[in-house]
Coordinates of C-alpha atoms and ligand atoms in Angstrom, one line a residue:
X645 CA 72.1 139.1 237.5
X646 CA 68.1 138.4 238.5
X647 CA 66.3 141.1 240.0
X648 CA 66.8 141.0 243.6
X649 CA 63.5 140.1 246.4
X650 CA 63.9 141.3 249.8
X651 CA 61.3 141.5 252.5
X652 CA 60.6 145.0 253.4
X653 CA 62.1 144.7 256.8
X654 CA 65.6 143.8 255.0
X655 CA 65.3 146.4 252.8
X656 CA 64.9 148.8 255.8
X657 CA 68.1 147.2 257.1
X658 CA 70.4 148.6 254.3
X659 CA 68.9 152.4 255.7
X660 CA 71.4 151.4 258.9
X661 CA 73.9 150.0 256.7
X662 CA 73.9 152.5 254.9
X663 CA 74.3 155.1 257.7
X664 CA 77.2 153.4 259.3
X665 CA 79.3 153.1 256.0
X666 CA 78.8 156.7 255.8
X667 CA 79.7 157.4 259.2
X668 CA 82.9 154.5 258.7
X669 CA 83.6 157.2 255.7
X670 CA 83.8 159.8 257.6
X671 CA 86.1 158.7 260.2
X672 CA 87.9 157.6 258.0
X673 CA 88.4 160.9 256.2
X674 CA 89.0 163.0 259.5
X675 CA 91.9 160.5 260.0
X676 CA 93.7 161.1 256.9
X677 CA 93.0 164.6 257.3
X678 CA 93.7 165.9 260.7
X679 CA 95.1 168.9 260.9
X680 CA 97.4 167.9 263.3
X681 CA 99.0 166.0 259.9
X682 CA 99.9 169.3 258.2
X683 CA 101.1 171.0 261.5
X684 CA 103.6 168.1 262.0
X685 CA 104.8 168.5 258.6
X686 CA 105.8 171.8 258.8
X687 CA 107.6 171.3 262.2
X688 CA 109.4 168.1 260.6
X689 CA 110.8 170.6 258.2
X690 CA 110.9 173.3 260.6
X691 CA 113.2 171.3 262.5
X692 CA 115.3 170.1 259.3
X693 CA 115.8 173.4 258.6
X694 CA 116.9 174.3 262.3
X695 CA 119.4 170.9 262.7
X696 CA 120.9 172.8 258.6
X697 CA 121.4 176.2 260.5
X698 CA 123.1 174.2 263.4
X699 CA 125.7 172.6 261.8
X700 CA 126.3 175.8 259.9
X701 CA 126.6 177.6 262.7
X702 CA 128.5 175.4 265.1
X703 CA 131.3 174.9 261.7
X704 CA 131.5 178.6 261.5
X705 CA 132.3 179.3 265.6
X706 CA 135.0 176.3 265.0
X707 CA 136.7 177.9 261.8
X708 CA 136.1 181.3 263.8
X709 CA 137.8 180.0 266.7
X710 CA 140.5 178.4 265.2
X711 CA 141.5 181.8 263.1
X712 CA 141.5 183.7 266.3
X713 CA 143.7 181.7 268.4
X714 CA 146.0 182.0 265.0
X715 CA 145.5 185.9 265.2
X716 CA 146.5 185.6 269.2
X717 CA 149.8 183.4 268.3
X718 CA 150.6 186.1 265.5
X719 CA 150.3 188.9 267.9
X720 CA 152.4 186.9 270.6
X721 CA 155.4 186.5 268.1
X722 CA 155.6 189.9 266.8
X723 CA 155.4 191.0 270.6
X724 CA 158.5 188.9 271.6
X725 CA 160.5 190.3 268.7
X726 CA 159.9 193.7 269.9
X727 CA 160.3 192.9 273.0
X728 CA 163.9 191.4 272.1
X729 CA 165.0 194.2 269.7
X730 CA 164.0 196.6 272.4
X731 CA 166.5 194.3 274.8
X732 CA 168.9 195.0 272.6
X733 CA 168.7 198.4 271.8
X734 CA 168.4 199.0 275.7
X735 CA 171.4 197.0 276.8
X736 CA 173.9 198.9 274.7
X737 CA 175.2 196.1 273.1
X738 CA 174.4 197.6 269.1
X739 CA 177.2 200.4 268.9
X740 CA 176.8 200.6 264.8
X741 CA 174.9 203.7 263.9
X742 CA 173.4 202.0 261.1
X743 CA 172.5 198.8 263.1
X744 CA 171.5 201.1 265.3
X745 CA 168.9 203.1 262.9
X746 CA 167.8 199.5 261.5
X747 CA 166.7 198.0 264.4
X748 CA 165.1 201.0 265.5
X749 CA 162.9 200.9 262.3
X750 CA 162.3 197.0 262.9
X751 CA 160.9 198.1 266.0
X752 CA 159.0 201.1 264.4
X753 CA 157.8 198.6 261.8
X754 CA 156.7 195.4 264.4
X755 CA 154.5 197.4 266.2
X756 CA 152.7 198.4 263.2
X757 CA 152.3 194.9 262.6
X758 CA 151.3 194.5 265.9
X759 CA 148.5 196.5 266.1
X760 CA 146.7 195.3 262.6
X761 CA 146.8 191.9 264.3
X762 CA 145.4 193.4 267.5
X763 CA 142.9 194.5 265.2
X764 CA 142.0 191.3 263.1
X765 CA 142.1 189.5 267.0
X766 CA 139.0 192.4 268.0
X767 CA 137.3 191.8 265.0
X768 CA 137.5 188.1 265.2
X769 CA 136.0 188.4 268.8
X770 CA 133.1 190.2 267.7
X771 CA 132.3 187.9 264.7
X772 CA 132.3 184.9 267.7
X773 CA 129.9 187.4 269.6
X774 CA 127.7 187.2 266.4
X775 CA 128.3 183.2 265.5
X776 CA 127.8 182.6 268.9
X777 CA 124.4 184.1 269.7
X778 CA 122.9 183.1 265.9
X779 CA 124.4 179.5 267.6
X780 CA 122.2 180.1 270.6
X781 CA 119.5 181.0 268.8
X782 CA 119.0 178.2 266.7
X783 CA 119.5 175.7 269.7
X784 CA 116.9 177.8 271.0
X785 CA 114.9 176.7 268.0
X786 CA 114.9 173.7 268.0
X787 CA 114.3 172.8 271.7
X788 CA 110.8 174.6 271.0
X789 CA 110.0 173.0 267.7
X790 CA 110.6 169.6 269.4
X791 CA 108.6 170.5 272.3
X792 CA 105.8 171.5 269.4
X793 CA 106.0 168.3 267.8
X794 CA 105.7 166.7 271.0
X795 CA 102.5 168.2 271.8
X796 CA 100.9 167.9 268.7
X797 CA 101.9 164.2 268.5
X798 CA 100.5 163.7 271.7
X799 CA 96.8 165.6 269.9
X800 CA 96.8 164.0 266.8
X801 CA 97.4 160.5 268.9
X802 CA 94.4 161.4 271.4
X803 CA 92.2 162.3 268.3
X804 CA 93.7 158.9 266.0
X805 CA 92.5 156.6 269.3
X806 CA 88.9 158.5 269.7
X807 CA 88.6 157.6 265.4
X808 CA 89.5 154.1 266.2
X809 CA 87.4 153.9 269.2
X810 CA 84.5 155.2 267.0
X811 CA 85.3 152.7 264.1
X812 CA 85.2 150.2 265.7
X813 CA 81.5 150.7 267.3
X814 CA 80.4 151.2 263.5
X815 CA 81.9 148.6 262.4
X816 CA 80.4 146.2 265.3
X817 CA 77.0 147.8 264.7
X818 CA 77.7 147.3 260.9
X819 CA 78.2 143.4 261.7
X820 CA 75.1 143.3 263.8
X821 CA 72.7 145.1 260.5
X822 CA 75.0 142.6 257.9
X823 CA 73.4 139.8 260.0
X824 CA 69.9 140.7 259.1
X825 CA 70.2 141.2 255.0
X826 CA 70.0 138.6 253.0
X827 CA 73.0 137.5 251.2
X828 CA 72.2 138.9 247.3
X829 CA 70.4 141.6 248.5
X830 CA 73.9 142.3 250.6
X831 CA 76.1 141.6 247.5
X832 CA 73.6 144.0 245.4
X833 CA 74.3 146.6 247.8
X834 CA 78.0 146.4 247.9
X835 CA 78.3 146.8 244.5
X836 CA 76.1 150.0 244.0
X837 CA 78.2 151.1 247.3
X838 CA 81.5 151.0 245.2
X839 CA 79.8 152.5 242.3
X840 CA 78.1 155.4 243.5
X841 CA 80.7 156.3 246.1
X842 CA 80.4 155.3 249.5
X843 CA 76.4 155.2 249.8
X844 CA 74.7 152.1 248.5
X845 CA 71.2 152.7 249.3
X846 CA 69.0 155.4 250.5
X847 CA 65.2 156.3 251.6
X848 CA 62.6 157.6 248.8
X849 CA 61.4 160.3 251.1
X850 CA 58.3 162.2 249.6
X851 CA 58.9 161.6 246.5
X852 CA 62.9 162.4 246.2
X853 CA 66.0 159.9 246.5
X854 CA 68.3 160.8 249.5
X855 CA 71.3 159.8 248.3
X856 CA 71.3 162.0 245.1
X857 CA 68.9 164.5 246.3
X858 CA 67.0 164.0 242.7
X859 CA 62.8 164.4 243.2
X860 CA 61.5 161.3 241.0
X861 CA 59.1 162.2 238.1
X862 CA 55.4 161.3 238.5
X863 CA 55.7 158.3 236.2
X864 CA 59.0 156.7 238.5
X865 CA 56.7 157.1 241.1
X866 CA 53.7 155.1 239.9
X867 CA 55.8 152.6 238.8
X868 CA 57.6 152.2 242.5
X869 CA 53.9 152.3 243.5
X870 CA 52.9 149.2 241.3
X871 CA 55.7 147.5 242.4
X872 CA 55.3 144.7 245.0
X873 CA 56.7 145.1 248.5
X874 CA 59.6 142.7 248.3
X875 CA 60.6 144.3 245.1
X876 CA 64.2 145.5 245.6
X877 CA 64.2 148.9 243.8
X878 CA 67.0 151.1 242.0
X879 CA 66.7 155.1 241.3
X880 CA 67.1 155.1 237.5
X881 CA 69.1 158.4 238.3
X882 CA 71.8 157.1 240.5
X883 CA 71.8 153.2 240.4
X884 CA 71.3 153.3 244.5
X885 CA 69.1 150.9 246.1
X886 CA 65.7 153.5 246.9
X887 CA 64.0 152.2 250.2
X888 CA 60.5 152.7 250.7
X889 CA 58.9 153.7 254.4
X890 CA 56.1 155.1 255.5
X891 CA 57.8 158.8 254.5
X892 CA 58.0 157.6 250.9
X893 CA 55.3 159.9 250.0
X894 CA 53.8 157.3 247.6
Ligands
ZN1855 ZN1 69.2 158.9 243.6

């Protein structure tokens, strides 16, 4: 490619252009990283994790629930076979010493059985109790996670429309300044843009390039002092496009 000519004033040009890609860059970047990103992550798997505990929960007040009314029909039984030994030894019916004796230690022995089941029925209750609040809890949970998410959705939407709004007044602007550079010198720019990262050109200002910061060495400058106006000139150091104003220090 030819050595690009630009009239001073176009050169000056790629100084806006410049500044709005860099601005365009750095909306950019604040969308992709908004905070509000990370925070909605977390509560995505915060409520994952919360929706897990759930089901585990509401499967172990069902299995719970299901061995205590087991437990309660257990207990019912052995109390109606007491209840109907204890008929019969009452009624006088069982006249047979040994029947007698037998049926008394049925009795002795039911109500034994009785009360472990009365037992396993309390401690069943109180494992409910336990299911039933860790239950609660993680209902609990989630309702404020969700009501989390929806408030940071609604910030990271607010902040997402004020980037776009923003973009697109760069990018108008950017239009506008496109407008006024010439073609090649546009092209030229472009391409040291996507080789030097985001900032195509920038102002020699006394003596040092903006864009990499680099002061220039006496001899750079005499040359860029030689060189005619509408001489389009690079910074050896960086490849950008070095515009000169009345700052240059030249
Ligand atoms: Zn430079």
């Amino acid at each position: 490619m030819g050595f690009v000519k630009a009239s001073p004033e176009a050169q000056l040009r790629l100084l806006e252009l410049a500044d709005l890609d860099t601005e365009l860059a750095r909306l950019d970047h604040r969308r992709r990283t908004l905070p509000e990103h990370a925070e909605l992550e977390q509560l995505n798997a915060r409520a994952a994790r919360a929706r897990d505990a759930l089901v585990a929960a509401e499967t172990e007040l069902s299995d719970l629930s299901r061995e205590q009314e087991r437990a309660e029909r257990d207990v019912e039984q052995v109390r109606t076979r007491i209840d109907k030994d204890q008929a019969r030894l009452d009624g006088g019916a069982v006249s047979s010493a040994r029947e007698l004796e037998s049926l008394q230690s049925e009795v002795v022995s039911l109500k034994r059985r009785q009360g472990d089941l009365e037992e396993v029925v309390l401690e069943l209750m109180e494992r409910l109790e336990g299911a039933t609040a860790r239950r609660d809890a993680t209902a609990a949970e989630q309702g404020s996670v969700s009501a989390e998410a929806s408030a940071v959705t609604a910030r990271r939407d607010a902040a997402l429309a004020e980037i776009t709004e923003a973009a697109a007044k760069a990018s108008d602007a950017r239009a506008g300044v496109i407008a006024g550079v010439p073609a090649d010198l546009l092209a030229l720019y472009d391409k040291v843009r996507a080789a030097a990262g985001g900032v195509g050109a920038a102002m020699l200002r006394r003596g040092r390039c903006e864009g990499c910061r680099e002061s220039l060495s006496m001899a750079e400058l005499s040359e860029i002092r030689a060189a005619a106006p509408d001489e389009v000139i690079r910074h050896e150091e960086c490849r950008r496009i070095l515009v000169r104003t009345s700052e240059s220090g030249l």
